[in-house]
Coordinates of C-alpha atoms and ligand atoms in Angstrom, one line a residue:
X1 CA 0.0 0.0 0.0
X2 CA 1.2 3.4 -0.9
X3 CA 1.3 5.1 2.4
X4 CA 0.8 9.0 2.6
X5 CA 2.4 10.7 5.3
X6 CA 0.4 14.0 6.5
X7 CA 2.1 14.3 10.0
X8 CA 5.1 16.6 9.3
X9 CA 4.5 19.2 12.0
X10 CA 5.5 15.8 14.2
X11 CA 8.7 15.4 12.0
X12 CA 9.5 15.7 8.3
X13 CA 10.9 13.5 5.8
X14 CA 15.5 14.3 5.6
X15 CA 15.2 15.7 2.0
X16 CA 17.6 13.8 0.0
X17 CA 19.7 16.3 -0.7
X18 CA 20.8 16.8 2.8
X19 CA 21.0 13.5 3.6
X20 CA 23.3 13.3 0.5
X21 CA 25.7 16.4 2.1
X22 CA 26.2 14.8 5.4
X23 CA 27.3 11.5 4.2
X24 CA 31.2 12.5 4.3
X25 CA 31.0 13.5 7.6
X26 CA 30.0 9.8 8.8
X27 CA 33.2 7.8 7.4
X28 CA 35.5 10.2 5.8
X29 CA 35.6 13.8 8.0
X30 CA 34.6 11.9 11.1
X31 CA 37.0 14.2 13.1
X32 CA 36.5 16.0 16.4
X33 CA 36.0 19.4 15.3
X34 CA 38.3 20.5 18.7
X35 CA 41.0 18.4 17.7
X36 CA 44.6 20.3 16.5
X37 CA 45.4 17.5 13.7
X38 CA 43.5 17.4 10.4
X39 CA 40.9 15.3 11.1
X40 CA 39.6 18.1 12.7
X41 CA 40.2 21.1 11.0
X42 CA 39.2 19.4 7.9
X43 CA 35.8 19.8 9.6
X44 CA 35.9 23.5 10.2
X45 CA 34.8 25.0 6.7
X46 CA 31.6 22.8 6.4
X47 CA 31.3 23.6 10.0
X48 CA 31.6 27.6 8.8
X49 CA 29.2 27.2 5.6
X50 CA 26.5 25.8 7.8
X51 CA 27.0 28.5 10.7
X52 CA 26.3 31.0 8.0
X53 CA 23.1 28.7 6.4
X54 CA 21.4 29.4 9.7
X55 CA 22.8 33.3 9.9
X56 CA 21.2 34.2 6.7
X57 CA 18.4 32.0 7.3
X58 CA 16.9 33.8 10.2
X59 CA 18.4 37.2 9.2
X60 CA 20.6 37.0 12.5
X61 CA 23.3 40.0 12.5
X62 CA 27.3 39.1 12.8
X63 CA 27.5 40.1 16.3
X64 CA 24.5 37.8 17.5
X65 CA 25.0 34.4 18.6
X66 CA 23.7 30.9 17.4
X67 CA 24.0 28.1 19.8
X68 CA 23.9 24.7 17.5
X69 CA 22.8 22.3 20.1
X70 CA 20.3 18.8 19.9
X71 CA 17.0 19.8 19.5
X72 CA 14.4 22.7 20.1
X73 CA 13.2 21.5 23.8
X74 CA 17.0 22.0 24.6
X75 CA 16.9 25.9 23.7
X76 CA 13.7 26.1 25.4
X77 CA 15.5 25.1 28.9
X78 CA 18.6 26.9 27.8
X79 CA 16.5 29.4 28.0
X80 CA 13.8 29.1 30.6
X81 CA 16.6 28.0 33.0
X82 CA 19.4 30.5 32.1
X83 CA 16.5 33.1 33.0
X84 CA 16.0 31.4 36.2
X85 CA 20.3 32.0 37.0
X86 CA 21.0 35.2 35.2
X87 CA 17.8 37.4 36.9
X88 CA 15.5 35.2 39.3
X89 CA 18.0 33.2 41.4
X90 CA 19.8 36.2 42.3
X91 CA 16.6 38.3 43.2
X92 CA 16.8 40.9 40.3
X93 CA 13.1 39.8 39.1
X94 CA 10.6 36.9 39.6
X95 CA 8.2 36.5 36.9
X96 CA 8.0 34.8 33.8
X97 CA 5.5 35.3 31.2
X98 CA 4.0 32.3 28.8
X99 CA 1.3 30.9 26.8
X100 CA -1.4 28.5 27.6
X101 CA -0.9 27.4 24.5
X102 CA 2.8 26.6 24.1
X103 CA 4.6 22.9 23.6
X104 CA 5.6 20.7 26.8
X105 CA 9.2 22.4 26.1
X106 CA 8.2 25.2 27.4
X107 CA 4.8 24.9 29.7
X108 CA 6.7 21.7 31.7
X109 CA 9.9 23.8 31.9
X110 CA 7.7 26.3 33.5
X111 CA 5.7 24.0 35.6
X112 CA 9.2 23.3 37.0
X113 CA 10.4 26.5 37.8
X114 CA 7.0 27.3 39.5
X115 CA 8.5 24.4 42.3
X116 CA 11.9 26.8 42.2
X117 CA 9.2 29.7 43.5
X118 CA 9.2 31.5 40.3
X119 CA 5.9 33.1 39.6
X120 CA 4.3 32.1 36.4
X121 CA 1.7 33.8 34.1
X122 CA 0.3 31.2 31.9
X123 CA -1.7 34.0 28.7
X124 CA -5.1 33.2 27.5
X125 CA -5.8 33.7 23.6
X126 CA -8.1 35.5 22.5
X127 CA -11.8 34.1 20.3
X128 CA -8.9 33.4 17.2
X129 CA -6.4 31.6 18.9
X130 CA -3.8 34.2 19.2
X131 CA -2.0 35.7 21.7
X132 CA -2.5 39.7 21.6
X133 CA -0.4 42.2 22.7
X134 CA -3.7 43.6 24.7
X135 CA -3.8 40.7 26.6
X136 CA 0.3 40.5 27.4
X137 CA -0.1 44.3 28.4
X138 CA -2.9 43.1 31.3
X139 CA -0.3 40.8 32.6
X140 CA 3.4 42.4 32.1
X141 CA 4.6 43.9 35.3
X142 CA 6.7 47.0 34.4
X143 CA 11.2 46.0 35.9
X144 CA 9.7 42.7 37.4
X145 CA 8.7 40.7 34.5
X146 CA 12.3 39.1 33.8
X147 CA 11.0 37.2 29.9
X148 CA 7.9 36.8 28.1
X149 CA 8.0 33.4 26.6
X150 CA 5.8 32.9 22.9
X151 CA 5.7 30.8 20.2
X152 CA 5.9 31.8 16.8
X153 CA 2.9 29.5 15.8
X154 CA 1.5 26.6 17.3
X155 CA 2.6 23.3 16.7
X156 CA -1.7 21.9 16.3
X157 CA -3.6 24.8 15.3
X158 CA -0.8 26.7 12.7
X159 CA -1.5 30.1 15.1
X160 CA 0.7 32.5 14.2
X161 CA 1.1 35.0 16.9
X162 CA 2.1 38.6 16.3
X163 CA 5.7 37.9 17.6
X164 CA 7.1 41.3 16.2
X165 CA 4.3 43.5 18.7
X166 CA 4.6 40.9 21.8
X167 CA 8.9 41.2 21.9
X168 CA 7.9 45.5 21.9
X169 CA 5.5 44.9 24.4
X170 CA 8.2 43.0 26.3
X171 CA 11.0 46.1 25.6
X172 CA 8.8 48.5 26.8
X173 CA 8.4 47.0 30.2
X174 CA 11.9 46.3 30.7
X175 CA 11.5 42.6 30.0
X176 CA 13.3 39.9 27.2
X177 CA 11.4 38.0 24.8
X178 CA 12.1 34.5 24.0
X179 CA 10.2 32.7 20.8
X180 CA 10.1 28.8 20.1
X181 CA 9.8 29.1 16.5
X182 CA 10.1 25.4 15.9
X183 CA 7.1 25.7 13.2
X184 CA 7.8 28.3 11.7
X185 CA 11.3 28.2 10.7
X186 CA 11.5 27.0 7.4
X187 CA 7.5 27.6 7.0
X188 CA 7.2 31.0 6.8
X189 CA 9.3 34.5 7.1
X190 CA 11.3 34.1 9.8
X191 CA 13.4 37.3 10.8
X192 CA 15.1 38.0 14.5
X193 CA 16.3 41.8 13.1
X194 CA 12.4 42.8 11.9
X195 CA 11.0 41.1 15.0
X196 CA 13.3 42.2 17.3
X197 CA 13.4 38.9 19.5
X198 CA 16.2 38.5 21.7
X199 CA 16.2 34.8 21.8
X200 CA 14.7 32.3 18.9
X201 CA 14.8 28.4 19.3
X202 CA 14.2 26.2 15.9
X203 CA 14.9 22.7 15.1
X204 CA 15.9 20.9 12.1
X205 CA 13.7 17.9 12.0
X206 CA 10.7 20.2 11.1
X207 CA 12.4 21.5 8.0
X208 CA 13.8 18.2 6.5
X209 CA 16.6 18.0 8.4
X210 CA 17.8 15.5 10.5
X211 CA 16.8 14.5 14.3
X212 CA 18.4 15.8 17.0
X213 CA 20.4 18.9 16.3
X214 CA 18.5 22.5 17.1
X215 CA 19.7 25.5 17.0
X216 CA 18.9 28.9 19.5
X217 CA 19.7 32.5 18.9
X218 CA 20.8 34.9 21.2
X219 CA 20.9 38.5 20.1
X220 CA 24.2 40.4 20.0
X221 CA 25.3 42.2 23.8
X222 CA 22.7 39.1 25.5
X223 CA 24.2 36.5 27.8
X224 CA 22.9 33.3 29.2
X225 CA 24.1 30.5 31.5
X226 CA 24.7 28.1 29.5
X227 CA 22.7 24.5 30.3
X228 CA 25.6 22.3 30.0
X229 CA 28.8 22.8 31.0
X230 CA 32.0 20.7 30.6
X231 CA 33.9 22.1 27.1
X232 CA 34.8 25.1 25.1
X233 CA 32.3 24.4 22.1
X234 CA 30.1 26.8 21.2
X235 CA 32.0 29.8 22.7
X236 CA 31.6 28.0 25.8
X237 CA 28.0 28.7 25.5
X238 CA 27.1 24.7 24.9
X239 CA 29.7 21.9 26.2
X240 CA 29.9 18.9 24.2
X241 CA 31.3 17.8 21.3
X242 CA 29.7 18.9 18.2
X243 CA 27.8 16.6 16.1
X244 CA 29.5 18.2 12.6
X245 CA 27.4 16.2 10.2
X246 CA 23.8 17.2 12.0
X247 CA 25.2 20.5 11.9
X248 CA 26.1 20.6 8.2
X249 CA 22.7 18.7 7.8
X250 CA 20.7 21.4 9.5
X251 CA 22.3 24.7 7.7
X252 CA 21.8 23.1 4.4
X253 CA 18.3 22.2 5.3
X254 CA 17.4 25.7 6.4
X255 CA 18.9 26.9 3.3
X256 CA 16.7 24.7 1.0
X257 CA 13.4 25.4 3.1
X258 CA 13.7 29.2 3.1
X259 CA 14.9 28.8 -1.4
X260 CA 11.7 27.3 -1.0
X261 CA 9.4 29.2 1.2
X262 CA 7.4 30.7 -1.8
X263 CA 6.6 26.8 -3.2
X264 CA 5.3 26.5 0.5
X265 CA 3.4 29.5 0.8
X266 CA 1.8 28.5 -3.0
X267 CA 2.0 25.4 -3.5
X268 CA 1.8 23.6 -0.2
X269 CA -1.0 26.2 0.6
X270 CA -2.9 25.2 -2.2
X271 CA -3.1 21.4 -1.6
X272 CA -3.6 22.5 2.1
X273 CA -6.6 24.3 0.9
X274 CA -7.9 21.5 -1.0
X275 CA -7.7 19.0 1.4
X276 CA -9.4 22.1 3.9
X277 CA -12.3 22.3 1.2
X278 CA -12.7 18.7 1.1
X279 CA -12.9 18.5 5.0
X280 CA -15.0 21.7 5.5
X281 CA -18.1 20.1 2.8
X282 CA -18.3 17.2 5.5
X283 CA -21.4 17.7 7.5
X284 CA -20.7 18.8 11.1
X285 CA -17.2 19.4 10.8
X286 CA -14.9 21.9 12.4
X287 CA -11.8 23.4 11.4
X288 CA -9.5 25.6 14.3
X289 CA -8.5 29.0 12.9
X290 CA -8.8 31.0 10.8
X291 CA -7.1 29.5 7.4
X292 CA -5.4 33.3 6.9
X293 CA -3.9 33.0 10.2
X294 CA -2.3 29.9 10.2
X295 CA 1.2 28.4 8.7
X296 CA 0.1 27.1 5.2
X297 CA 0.9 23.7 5.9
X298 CA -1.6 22.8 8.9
X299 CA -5.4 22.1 9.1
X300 CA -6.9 21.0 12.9
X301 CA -10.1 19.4 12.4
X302 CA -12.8 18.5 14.8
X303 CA -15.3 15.7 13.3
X304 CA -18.3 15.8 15.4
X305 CA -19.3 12.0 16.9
X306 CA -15.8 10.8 16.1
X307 CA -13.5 9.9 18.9
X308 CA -9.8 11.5 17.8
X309 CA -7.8 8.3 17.9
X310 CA -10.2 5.7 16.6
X311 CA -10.2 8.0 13.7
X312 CA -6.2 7.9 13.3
X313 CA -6.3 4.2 13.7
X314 CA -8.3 3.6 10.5
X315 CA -6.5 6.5 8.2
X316 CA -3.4 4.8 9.6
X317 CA -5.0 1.2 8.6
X318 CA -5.8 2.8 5.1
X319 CA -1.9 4.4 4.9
X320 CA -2.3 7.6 6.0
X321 CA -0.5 9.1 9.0
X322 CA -1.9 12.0 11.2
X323 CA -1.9 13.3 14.5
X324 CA -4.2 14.0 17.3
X325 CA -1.4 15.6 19.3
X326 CA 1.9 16.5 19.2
X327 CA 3.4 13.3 18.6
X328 CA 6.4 14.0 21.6
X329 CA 3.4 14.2 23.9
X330 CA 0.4 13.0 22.2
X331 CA -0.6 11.3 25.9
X332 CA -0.9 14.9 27.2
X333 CA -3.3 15.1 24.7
X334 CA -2.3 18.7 23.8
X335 CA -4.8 19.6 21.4
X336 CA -6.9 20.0 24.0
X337 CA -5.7 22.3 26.2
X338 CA -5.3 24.5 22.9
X339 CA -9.0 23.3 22.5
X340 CA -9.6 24.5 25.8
X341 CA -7.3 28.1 25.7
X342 CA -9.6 28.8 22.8
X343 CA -13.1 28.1 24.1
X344 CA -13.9 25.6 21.4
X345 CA -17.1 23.6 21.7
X346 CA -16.5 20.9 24.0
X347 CA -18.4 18.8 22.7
X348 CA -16.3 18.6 19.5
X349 CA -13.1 19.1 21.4
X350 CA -12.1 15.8 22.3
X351 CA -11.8 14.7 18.8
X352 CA -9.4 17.1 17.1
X353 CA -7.3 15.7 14.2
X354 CA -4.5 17.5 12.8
X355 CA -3.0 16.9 9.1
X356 CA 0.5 18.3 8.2
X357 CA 1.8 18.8 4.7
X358 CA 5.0 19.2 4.0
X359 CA 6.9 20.0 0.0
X360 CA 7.2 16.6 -0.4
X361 CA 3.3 15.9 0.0
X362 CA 1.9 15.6 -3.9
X363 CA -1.4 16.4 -5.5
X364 CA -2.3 12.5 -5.3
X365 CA -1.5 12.1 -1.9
X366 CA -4.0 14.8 -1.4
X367 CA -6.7 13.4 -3.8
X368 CA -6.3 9.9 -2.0
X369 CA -6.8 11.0 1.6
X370 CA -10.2 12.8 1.1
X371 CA -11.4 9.9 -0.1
X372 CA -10.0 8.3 2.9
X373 CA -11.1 11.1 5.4
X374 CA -14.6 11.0 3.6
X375 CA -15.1 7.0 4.0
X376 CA -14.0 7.1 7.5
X377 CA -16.0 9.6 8.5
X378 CA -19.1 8.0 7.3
X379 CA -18.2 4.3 8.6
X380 CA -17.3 5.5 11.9
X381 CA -20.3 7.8 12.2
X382 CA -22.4 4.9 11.3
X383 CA -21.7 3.0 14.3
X384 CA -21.3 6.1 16.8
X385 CA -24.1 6.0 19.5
X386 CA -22.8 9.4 19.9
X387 CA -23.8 10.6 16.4
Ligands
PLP401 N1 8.4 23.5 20.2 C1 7.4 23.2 19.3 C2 6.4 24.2 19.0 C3 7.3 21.9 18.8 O1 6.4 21.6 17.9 C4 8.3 20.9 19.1 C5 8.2 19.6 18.6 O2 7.1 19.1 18.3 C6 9.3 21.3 20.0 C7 9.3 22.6 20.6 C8 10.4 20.3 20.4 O3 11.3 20.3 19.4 P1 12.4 19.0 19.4 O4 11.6 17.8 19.0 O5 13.4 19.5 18.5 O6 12.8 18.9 20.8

């Protein structure tokens, strides 16, 4: 069975030509990067390119800093917990501002350092899902408010928050603003200058990259404790040895999504819109957010009289993948406590699906999952008592 994968906000397919650019660095430039003898240094100039992939990539200025490190919930701590050591351990400030609606990385990192006696602000969203700067303004506290934490755009809806008015919110009261832009790099325009943010966490593996390597800006004149200690990598901003070929992996990758952030906002838009059509002409069917306000990859779909992961089973039995959660926490069921940030009906609420697409996802993959989604619907409403 051909099987169509619609689950890339989870993770994304290594596009081939990446995979193909990282291959020397496996068998052939396997050096330690710190290492004085060739090995090494013959490591240094792809190390250099891919340092400058992610530079231009997010628009990051020469005197900035980008921490190359294993993955996005890592910059989230770096810098949720360097926060904690550079301003709130040492009694400058003690509150932290956030989203109800962020990922685990960040609303767990919080939870934690609510037990450290941090005080915590979790921001509702307003009737669209978004996070305003009205509502950050009724919550900032002018020199105690240490960093407002919000993401770029949401990992199930496809939110995009005004990131650019929040971090000027944030200035204005004397605080820093973080973003996890792990779905958005690589989806849409992503720029640290224009915005103004002072720290930006992404993540290769949601831009055809590979696993495990993540990458978190820090604007020029900032400073941050660093999470792990233990080596001189990074500017002795990140110990531990550098994994060079995930780090050539990840610049490339960020230089072929944003070559190819018009296709996505056209082309990958357009099939998202199909398959949103296709959906919306089911009878008692909702769809979270407004399509203009969302990345143009992402559709999260309430069926009414469908229970969420009964559904998946039987796309995933006809070859389609989706996703009623984020896939690193789908047993916090996260799509609902978006569900619930944004007052959806709770009686569609539990059964939120979410379909991803990605550049790779083609025209037929598209055509063959409405039928899918269509057939499904109708079988499993046929034997709902619910429906
Ligand atoms: N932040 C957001 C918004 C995400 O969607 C994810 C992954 O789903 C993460 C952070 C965690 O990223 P990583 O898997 O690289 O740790």
């Amino acid at each position: 069975m051909n099987k169509i994968y619609l689950d890339n906000n989870a993770t994304t397919m290594v596009d081939p030509r990446v995979m193909e650019k990282m291959q020397p660095y496996f068998i052939e430039k396997y050096g330690n990067p710190n290492s004085l003898h060739g090995f090494g240094t013959e490591t240094h100039p792809a190390m250099g390119e891919a340092l400058n992939s992610l530079y231009v990539g997010i628009n990051a200025s020469d005197d900035s800093d980008i921490i190359v490190n294993s993955c996005g919930t890592e910059s989230n701590n770096t810098v949720l917990k360097g926060i904690y050591f550079d301003l709130i351990n040492n009694g400058t400030k003690n509150h932290i501002i956030t989203s109800q609606i962020e990922h685990p990385a960040i609303r767990q990192t919080c939870e934690f350092l609510e037990t450290l006696g941090v005080d915590v602000t979790y921001l509702p969203v307003n009737d669209d899902g978004i996070v305003t700067e009205e509502i950050l303004k009724q919550h900032i506290r002018k020199d105690e408010t240490a960093l407002v934490s919000i993401m770029w755009a949401n990992n199930e809806t496809g939110l995009i928050n005004p990131v650019k008015e929040l971090a000027a919110m944030a200035h204005e009261h004397g605080a820093l603003f973080h973003t996890d832009a792990v779905q958005a790099v690589g989806k849409v325009k992503v720029d640290v200058q224009e915005t103004d943010v002072d720290f930006l966490t992404f993540s290769a593996h949601k831009f055809h990259g590979p696993k495990g390597v993540g990458g978190l800006y820090i604007k020029e004149g900032l400073n941050l404790t660093p999470l792990f200690h233990g080596g001189e990598q990074m500017g002795r901003k990140r110990a531990g040895t550098v994994n060079v070929a995930f780090m050539v992996g990840m610049g490339y990758a960020l230089d072929l999504a944003v070559n190819a952030l018009d296709f996505e906002n056209k082309e990958v838009r357009r099939l998202r819109d199909k398959l949103e059509d296709a959906i919306v002409s089911i009878n008692d069917t909702i769809i979270i957010g407004k399509r203009e306000l969302r990345t143009p990859n992402t559709i999260l779909v309430s069926f009414k009289g469908i229970e969420g992961e009964a559904f998946l089973w039987d796309l995933n039995w006809n070859g389609i993948a989706a996703s009623t959660g984020s896939a690193c926490s789908s047993e916090d069921l996260e799509a609902d406590a978006t569900f619930q940030a944004m007052n959806v009906d709770t009686d569609l609420s539990h059964t939120g699906v979410r379909f991803s697409l990605s550049r790779f996802t083609s025209e037929s993959d598209i055509d063959k999952a409405i039928e899918v989604i269509k057939k499904t619907v109708e079988r499993l409403r046929s034997i709902s008592s619910t429906y």
